[in-house]
Short mmCIF file of C-alpha atoms in Angstrom, two decimals:
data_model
loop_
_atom_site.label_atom_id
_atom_site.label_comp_id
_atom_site.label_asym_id
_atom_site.label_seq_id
_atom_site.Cartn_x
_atom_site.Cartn_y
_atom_site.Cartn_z
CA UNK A 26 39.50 52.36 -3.81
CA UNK A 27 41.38 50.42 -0.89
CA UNK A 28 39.70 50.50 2.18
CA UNK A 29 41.40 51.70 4.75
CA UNK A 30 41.37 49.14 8.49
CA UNK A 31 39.62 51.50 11.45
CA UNK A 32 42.36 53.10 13.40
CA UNK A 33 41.20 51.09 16.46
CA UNK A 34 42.08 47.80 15.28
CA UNK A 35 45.55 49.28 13.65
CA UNK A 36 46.18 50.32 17.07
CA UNK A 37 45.47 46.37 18.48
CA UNK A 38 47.57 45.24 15.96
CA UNK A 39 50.17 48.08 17.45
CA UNK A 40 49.10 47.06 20.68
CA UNK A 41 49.07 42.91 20.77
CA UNK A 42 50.33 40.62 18.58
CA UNK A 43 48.12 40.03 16.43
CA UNK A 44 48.90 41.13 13.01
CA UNK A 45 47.41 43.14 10.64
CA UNK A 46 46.24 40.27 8.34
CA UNK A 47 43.95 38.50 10.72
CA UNK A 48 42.03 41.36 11.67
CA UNK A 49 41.46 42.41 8.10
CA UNK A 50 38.43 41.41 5.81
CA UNK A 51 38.81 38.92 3.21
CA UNK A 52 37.98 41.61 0.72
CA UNK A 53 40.41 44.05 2.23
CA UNK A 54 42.84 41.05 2.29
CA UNK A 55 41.85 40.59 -1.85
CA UNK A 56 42.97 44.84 -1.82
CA UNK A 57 45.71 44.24 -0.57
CA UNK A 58 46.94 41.94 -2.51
CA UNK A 59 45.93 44.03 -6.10
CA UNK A 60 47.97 46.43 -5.03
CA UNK A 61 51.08 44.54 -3.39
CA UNK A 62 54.09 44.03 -5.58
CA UNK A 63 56.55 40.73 -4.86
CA UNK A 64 56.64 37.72 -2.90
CA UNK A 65 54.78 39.29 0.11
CA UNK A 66 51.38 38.88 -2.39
CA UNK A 67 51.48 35.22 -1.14
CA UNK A 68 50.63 36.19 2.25
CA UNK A 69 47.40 37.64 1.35
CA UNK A 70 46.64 33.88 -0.12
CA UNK A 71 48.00 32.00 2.89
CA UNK A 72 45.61 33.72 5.11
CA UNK A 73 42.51 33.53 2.49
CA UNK A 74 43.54 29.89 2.17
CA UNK A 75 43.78 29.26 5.86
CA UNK A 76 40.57 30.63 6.57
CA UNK A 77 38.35 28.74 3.65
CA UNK A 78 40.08 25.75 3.52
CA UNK A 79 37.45 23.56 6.02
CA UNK A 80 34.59 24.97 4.01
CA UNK A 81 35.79 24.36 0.71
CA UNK A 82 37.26 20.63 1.65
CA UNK A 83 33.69 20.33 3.57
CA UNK A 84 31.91 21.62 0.12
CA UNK A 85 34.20 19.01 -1.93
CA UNK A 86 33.29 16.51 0.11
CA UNK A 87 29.92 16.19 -0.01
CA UNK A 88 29.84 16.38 -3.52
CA UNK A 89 32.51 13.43 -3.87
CA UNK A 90 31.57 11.51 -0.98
CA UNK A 91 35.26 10.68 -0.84
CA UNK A 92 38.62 11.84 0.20
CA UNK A 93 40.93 11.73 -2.67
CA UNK A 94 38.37 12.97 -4.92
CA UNK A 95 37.18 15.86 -2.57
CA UNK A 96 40.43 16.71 -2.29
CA UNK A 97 41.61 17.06 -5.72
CA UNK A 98 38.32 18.68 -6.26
CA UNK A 99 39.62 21.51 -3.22
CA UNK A 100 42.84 22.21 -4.93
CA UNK A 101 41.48 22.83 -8.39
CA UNK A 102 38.65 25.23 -6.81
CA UNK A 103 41.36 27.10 -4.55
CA UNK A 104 43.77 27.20 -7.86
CA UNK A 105 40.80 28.43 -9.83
CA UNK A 106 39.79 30.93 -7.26
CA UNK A 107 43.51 32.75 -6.95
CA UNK A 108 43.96 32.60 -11.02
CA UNK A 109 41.17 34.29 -11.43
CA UNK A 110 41.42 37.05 -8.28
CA UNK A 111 41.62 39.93 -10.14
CA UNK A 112 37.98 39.39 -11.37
CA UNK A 113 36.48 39.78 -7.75
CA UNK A 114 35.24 42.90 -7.55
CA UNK A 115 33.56 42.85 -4.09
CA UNK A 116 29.97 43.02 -5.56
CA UNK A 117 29.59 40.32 -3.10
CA UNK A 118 31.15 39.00 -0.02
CA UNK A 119 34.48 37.07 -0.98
CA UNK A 120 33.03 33.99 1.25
CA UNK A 121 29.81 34.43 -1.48
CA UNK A 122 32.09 34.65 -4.94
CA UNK A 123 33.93 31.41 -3.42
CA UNK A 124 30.90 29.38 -3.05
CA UNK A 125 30.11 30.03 -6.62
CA UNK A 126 33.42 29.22 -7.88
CA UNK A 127 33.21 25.93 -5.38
CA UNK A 128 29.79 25.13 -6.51
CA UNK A 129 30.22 25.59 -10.43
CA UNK A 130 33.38 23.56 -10.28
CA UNK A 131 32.58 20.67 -8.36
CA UNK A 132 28.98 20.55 -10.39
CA UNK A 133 30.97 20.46 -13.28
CA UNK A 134 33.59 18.27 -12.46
CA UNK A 135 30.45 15.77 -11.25
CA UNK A 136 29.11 15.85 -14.81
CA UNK A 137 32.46 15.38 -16.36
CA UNK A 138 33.71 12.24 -14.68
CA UNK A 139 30.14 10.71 -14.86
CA UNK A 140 29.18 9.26 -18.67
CA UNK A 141 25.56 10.14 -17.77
CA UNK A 142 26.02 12.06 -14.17
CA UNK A 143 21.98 12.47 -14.41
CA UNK A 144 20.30 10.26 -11.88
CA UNK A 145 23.49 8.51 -10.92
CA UNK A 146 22.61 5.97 -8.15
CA UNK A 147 18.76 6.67 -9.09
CA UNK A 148 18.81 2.69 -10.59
CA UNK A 149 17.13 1.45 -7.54
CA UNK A 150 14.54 4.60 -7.19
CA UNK A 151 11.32 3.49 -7.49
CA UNK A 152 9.50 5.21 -10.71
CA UNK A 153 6.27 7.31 -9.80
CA UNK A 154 3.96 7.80 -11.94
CA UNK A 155 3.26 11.80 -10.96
CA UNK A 156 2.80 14.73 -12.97
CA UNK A 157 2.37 12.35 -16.51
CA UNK A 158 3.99 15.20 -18.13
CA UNK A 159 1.93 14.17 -21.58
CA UNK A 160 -1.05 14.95 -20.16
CA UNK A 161 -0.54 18.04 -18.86
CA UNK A 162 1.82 18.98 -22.16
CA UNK A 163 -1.49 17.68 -24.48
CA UNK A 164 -3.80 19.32 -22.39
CA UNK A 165 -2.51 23.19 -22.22
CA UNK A 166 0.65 25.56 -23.29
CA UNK A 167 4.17 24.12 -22.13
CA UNK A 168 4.69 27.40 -19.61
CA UNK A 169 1.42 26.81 -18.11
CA UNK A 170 1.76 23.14 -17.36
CA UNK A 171 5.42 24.51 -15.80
CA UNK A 172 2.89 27.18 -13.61
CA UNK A 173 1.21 24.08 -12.99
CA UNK A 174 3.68 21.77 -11.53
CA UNK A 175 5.17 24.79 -9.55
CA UNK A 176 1.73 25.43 -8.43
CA UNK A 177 1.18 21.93 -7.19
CA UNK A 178 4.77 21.65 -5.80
CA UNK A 179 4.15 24.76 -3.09
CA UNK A 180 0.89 23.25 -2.61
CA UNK A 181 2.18 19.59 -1.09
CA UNK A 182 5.86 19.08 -0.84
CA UNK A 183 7.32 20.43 2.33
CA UNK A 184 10.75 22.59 2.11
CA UNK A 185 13.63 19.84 2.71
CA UNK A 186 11.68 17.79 -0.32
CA UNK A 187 11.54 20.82 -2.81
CA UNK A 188 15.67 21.11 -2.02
CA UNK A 189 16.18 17.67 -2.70
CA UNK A 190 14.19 18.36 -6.08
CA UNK A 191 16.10 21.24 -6.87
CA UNK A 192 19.66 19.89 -6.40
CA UNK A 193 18.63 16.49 -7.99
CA UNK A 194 16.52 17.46 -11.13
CA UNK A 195 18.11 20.87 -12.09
CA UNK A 196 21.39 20.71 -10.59
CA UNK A 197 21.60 17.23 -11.34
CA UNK A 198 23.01 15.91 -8.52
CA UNK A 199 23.48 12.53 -7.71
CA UNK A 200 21.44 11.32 -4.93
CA UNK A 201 24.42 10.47 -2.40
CA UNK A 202 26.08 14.15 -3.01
CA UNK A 203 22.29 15.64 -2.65
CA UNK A 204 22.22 13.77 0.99
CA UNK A 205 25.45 14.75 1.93
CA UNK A 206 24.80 18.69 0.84
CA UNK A 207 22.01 18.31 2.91
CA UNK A 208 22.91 16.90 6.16
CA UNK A 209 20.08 14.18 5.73
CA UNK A 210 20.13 12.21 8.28
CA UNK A 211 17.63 9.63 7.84
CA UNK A 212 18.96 5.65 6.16
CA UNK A 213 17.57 6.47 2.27
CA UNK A 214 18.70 10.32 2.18
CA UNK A 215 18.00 12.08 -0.62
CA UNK A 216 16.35 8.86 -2.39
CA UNK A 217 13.01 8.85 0.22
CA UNK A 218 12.65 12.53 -0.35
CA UNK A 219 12.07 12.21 -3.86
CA UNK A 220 9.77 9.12 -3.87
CA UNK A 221 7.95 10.66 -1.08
CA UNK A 222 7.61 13.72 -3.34
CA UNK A 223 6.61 12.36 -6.19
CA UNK A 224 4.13 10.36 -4.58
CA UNK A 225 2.40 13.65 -3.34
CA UNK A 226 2.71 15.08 -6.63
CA UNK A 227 1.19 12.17 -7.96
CA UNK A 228 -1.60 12.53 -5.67
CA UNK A 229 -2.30 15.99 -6.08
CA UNK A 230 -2.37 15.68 -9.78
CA UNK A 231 -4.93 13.57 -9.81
CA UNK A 232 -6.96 16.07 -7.37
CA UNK A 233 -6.00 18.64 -10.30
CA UNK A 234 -7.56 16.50 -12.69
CA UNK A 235 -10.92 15.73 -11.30
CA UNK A 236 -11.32 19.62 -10.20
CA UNK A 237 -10.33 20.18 -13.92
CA UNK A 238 -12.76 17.81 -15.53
CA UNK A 239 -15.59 18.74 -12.62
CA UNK A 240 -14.85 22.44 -13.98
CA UNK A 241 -15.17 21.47 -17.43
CA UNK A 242 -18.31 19.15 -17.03
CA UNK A 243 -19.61 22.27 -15.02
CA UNK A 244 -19.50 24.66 -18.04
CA UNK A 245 -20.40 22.23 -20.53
CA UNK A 246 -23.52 21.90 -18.90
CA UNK A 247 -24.38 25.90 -17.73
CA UNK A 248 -23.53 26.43 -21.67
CA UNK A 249 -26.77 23.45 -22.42
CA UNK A 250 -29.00 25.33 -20.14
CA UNK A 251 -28.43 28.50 -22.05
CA UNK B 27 20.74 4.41 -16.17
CA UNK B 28 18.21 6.15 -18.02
CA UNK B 29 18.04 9.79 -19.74
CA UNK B 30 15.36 12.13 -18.69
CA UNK B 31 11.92 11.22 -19.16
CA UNK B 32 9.25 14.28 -19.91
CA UNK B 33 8.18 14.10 -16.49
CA UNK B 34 11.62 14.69 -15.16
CA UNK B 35 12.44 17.69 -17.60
CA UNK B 36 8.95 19.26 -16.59
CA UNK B 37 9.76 18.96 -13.14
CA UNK B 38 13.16 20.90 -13.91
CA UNK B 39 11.59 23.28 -15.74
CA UNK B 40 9.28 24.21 -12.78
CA UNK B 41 12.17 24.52 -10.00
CA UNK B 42 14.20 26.06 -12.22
CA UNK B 43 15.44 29.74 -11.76
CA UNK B 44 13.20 32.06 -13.28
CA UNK B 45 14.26 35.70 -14.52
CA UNK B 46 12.64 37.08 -11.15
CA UNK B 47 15.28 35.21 -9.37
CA UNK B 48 18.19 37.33 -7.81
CA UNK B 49 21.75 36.97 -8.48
CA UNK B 50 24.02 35.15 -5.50
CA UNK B 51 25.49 38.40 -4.23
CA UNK B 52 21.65 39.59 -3.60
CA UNK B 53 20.74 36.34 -2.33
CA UNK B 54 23.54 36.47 0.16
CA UNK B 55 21.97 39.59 1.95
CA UNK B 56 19.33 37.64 3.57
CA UNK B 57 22.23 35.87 5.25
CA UNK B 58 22.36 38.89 7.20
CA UNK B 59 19.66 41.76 8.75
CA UNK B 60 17.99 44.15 6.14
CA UNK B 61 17.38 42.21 3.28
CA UNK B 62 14.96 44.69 1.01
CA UNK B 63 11.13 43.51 1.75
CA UNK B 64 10.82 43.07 -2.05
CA UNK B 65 14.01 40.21 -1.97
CA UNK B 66 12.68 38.72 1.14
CA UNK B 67 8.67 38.55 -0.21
CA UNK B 68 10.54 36.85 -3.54
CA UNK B 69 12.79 34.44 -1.86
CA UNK B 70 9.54 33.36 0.75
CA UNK B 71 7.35 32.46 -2.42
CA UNK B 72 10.65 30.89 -4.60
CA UNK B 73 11.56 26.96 -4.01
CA UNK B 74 14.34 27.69 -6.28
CA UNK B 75 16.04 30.77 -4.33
CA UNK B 76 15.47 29.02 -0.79
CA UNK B 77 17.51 26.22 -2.41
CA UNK B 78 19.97 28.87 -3.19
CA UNK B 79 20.11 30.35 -0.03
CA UNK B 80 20.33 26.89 2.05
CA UNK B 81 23.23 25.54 0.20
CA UNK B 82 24.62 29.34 0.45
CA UNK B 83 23.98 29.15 4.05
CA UNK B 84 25.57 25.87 4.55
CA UNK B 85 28.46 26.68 2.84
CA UNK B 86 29.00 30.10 4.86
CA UNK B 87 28.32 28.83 7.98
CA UNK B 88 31.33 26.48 7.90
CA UNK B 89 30.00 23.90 10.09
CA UNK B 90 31.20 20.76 9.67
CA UNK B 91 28.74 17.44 10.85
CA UNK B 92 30.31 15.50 13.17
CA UNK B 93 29.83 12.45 10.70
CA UNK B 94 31.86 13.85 8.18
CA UNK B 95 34.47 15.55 10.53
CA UNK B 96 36.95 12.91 9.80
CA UNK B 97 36.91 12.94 5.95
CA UNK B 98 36.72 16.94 5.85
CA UNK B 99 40.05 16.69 8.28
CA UNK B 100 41.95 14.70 6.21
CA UNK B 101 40.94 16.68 3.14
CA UNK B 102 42.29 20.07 4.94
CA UNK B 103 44.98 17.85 6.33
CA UNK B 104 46.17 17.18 2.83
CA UNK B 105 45.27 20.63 1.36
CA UNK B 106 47.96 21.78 4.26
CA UNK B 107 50.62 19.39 3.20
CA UNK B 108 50.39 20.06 -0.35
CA UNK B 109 50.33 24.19 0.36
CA UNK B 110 53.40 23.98 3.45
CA UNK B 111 55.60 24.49 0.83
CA UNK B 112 54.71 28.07 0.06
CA UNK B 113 57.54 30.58 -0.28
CA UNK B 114 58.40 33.06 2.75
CA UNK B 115 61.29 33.64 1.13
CA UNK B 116 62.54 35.77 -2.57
CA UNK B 117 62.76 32.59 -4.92
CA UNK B 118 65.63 32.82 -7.76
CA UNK B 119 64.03 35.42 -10.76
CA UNK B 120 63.22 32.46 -12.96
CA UNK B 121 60.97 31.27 -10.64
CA UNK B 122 59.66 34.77 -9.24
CA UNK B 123 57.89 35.14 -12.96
CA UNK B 124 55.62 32.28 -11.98
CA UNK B 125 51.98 33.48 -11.00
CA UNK B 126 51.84 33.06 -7.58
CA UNK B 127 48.65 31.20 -7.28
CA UNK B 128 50.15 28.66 -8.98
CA UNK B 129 52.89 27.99 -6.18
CA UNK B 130 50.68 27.37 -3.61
CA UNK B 131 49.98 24.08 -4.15
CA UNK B 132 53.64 22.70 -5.82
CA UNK B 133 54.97 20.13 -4.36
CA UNK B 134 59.04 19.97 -3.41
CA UNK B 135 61.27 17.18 -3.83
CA UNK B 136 63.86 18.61 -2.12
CA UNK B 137 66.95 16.03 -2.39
CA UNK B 138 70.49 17.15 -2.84
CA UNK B 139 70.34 16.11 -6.37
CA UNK B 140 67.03 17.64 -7.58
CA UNK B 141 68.47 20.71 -5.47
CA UNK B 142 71.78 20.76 -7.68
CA UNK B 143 69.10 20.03 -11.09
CA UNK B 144 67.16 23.39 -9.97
CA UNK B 145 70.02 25.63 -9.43
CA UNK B 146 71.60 24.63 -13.04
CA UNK B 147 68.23 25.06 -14.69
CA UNK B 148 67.94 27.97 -12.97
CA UNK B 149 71.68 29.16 -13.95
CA UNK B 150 69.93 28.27 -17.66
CA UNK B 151 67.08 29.97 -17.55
CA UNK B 152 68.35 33.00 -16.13
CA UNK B 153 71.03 33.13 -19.08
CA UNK B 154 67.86 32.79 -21.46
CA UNK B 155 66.30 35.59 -20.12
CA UNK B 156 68.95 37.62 -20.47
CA UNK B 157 69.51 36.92 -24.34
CA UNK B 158 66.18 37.31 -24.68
CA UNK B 159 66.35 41.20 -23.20
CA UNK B 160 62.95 41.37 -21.82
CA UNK B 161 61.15 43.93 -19.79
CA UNK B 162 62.57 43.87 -16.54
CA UNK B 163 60.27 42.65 -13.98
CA UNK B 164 59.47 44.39 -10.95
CA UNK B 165 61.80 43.59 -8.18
CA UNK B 166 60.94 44.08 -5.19
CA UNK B 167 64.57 44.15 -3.81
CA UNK B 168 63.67 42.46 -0.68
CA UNK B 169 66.34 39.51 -1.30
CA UNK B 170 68.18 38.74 2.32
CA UNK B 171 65.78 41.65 3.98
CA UNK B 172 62.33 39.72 4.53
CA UNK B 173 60.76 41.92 7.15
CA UNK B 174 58.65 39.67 9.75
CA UNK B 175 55.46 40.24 9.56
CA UNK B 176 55.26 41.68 12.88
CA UNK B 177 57.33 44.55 11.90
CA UNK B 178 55.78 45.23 8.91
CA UNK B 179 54.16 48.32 8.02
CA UNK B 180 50.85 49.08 6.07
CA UNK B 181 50.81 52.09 3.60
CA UNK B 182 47.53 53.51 3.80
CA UNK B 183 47.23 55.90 0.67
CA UNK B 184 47.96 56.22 -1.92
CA UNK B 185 47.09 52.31 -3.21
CA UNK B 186 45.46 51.54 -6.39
CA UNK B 187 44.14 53.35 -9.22
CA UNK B 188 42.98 56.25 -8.38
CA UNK B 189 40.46 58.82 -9.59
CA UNK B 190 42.63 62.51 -8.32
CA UNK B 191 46.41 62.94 -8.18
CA UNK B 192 47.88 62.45 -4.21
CA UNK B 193 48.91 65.29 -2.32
CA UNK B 194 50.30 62.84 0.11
CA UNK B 195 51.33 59.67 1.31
CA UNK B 196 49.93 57.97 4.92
CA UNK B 197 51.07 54.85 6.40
CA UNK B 198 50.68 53.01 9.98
CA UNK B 199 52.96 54.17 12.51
CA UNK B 200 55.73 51.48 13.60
CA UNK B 201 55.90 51.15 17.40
CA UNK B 202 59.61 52.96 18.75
CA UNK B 203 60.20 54.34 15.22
CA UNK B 204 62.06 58.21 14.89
CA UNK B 205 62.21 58.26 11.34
CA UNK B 206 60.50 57.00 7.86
CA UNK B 207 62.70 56.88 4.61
CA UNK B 208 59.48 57.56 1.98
CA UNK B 209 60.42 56.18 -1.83
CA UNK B 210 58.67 56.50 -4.76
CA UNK B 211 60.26 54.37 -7.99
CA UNK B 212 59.17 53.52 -10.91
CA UNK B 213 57.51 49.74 -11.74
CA UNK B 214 61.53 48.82 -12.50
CA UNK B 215 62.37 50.23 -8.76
CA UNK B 216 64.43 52.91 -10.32
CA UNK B 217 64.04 55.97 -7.54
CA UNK B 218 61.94 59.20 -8.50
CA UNK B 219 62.47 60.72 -5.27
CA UNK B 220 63.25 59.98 -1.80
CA UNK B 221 62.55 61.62 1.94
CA UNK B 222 62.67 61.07 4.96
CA UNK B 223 60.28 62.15 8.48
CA UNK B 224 59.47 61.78 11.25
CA UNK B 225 55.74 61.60 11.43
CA UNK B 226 53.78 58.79 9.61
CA UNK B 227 52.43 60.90 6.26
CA UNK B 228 54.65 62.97 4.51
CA UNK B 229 53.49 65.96 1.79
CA UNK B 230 54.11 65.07 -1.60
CA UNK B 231 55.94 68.11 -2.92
CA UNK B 232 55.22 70.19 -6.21
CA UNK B 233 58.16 68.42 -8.30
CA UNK B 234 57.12 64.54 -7.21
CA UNK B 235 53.23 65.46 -7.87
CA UNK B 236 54.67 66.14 -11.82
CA UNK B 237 55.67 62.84 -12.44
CA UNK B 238 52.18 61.69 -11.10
CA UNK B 239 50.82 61.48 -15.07
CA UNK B 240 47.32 59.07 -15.47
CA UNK B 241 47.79 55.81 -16.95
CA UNK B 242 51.90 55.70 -15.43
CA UNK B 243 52.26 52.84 -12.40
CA UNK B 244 54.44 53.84 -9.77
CA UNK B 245 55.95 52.24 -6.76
CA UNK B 246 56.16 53.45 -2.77
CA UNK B 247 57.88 51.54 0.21
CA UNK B 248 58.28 53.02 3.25
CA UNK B 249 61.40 51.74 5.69
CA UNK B 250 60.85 52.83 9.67
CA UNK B 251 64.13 53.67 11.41
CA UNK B 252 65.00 53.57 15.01
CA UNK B 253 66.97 56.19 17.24
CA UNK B 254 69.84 54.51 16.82
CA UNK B 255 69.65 54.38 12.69
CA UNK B 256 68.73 50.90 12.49
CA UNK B 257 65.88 49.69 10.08
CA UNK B 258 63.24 48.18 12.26
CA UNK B 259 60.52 47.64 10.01
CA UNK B 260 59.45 47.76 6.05
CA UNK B 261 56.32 47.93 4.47
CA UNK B 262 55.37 46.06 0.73
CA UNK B 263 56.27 47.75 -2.07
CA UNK B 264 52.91 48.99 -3.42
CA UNK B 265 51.48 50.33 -6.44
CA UNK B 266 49.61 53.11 -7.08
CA UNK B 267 48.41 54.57 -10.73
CA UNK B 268 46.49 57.99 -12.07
CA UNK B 269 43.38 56.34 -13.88
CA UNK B 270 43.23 58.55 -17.40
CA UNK B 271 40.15 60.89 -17.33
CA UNK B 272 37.21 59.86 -19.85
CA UNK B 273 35.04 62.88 -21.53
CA UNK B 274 31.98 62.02 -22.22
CA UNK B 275 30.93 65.00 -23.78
#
């Protein structure tokens, strides 16, 4: 059901000169124009346009890391977002259903235009020998070596390195767009964040495996005593 | 460039989202006070959610680094210039049929000749459309009568689909107004009824609330007249519909 503006800010809008579409919500704006019949539907999108447009070309942006790209990339999401309108059903914020739309698109569009977009501009990384993954995988069930890793992970990487992981190995973003998303400041962005990581994780599995084989050793040798 | 290795995919696995993770329109209450303890106590012990909810963060927050302030302004720059040429005025009908999300971004080469080109494929496509004898479309019947947006006026209720019949219809008051023409037409703008008043609801009467049948779309506008009879303000043309009543035993 539409919701109806408080009276006191249809009286300001009475009262001043502002109108009636800036001081509604984006979701009341989306209400409006369900229900709105004709050309004056357009004004509903001008002002949701006008109001996301930084964010979304911001968004685009860091993904692309360039301005023709990012733009093209912040048409397509807008054109995608006002074809598909009638599907927002303000479960969440309209700022909220954007983001996804922005996010899903551009992550697409990333793994579209690149043959193999996964650890694009990760040539130079240097390889870490970490979590040896065969080891783990040999030595117990695949979902506990997964406990594992997640285990280790909260125990030594800080917060800005498990984001960088994130984005980069299951969002597959490309290092430059991960630094960019991230406001990374420092001169190897996202790339020094994930050797750094998997140098701790490298460390700390070998800590895991000693404690492992100590605990082992250790109950080998209580069951001899028996 | 090389494909995953195991240690990469296991890595993956572990961020990934799990099926204790909330969806983004749960997430997005801990942007604001009074996030459920249970969300918060899930999201504090999730590296994949407080992923989620940074990038969500960053995205709603709208801040732009001052680095990048000069490649997101060109962007919106050239988002504007490819959106200025959005219609505030009734286009010909062939074009009116067009979604209008898809005419926010067109682009107009507006030269004499292109001009002449568009108003004889216009001519042509309008003479299609009437061999063809579709459906009319709605028409809003605002050609040569765009009301500024200023003196516009907001219907209140009813909008939508709704649940119970109306008993009446509300709209915001226009400033110096003395009287309301109130019309309710059907989707092809034919008039059901007409009235005017002087107050900003009227009372839907007995023989109007008849034609109010579920499932059936109908249309209101409200015009605001001043003391001397001129029309100083419009609202849209909205819809409203009876939703049909499910049983469900």
């Amino acid at each position: 059901m539409f919701r109806e503006p408080p009276q006191n800010v249809l009286g300001l809008c009475r009262s001043t000169t502002i109108g009636l579409m800036e001081v509604l919500s984006d979701e009341e704006l989306v209400d409006r124009y369900r229900v709105t019949v004709g050309p004056q539907q357009e004004r509903f999108l001008n002002v949701l346009f006008e109001r996301h447009r930084t964010r979304v070309a911001a968004w685009c942006y860091r993904m692309t890391g360039d301005v023709d790209a990012g733009t093209d990339l912040a048409q397509e999401v807008f054109l995608k977002a006002f074809q598909n309108l009638e599907s927002f059903r303000g479960q969440s914020k309209f700022t909220t259903w954007l983001y996804s739309i922005a996010r899903n698109h551009c992550m697409d569009a990333l793994k579209t235009r690149a043959a193999a977009p996964f650890l694009a501009g990760e040539s130079a990384l240097e390889r870490v020998e970490d979590i040896r993954a065969g080891e783990l995988l040999s030595a117990m069930e695949r979902r506990e070596a997964e406990e594992t890793v997640r285990q280790l992970m909260r125990e030594t990487l800080d917060e800005i390195e498990i984001q960088v992981m994130t984005l980069h190995y299951v969002h597959e973003l490309p290092l430059d767009a991960v630094t960019r998303t991230l406001n990374l400041t420092n001169t190897s962005g996202a790339k020094a964040y994930v050797v750094s990581a998997r140098r701790k994780l490298a460390r700390a599995f070998n800590q895991w495996k000693e404690r492992e084989e100590r605990r082992k050793a250790g109950g080998h040798a209580e069951s001899r005593t028996r | 460039m090389r494909n995953r290795e195991p240690g990469d995919e296991l890595l993956a696995a572990a961020l990934r989202q799990s099926n204790d993770c909330p969806p983004l329109e749960d997430l997005e209450r801990l942007l604001d006070e009074g996030a459920p303890t249970d969300l918060k106590r899930h999201v504090d012990g999730c590296s994949h959610c407080q992923t989620e909810l940074q990038i969500l963060r960053s995205f709603t927050s709208n801040e732009v680094a001052q680095h990048e302030k000069t490649a997101v302004d060109a962007i919106v720059a050239r988002l504007k210039a490819r959106s200025s040429t959005i219609p505030t005025e009734r286009r010909p009908p062939a074009e009116s049929r067009q979604p209008r999300w898809k005419r926010i971004f067109e682009v107009r080469w507006f030269s004499p000749a292109v001009a002449t080109l568009a108003i004889a494929l216009v001519v042509v496509a309008a003479t299609i459309e009437l061999r063809r004898g579709r459906q009319p479309s709605v028409d809003t019947g605002t050609a040569g009568l765009e009301v500024l947006r200023s003196s516009s006026i907001a219907i209140l209720s009813p909008i939508g689909d709704l649940r119970e019949k109306p008993t009446e219809i509300r709209w915001e008051a226009a400033p110096s107004a003395s009287r309301y023409q109130v019309r309710i037409m059907e989707v092809d703008r034919a008039e059901l009824w007409s009235a005017d008043t002087t107050s900003a609801r009227i009372d839907l009467p007995p023989s109007v609330e008849t034609l109010i049948v579920p499932s059936k779309t109908l249309l209101i506008q409200v015009a605001a007249f001043d003391a001397s009879g001129q029309k100083i303000a419009e609202s849209e043309t909205v819809r409203f519909r009876l939703l049909q009543k499910v049983y469900t035993h």
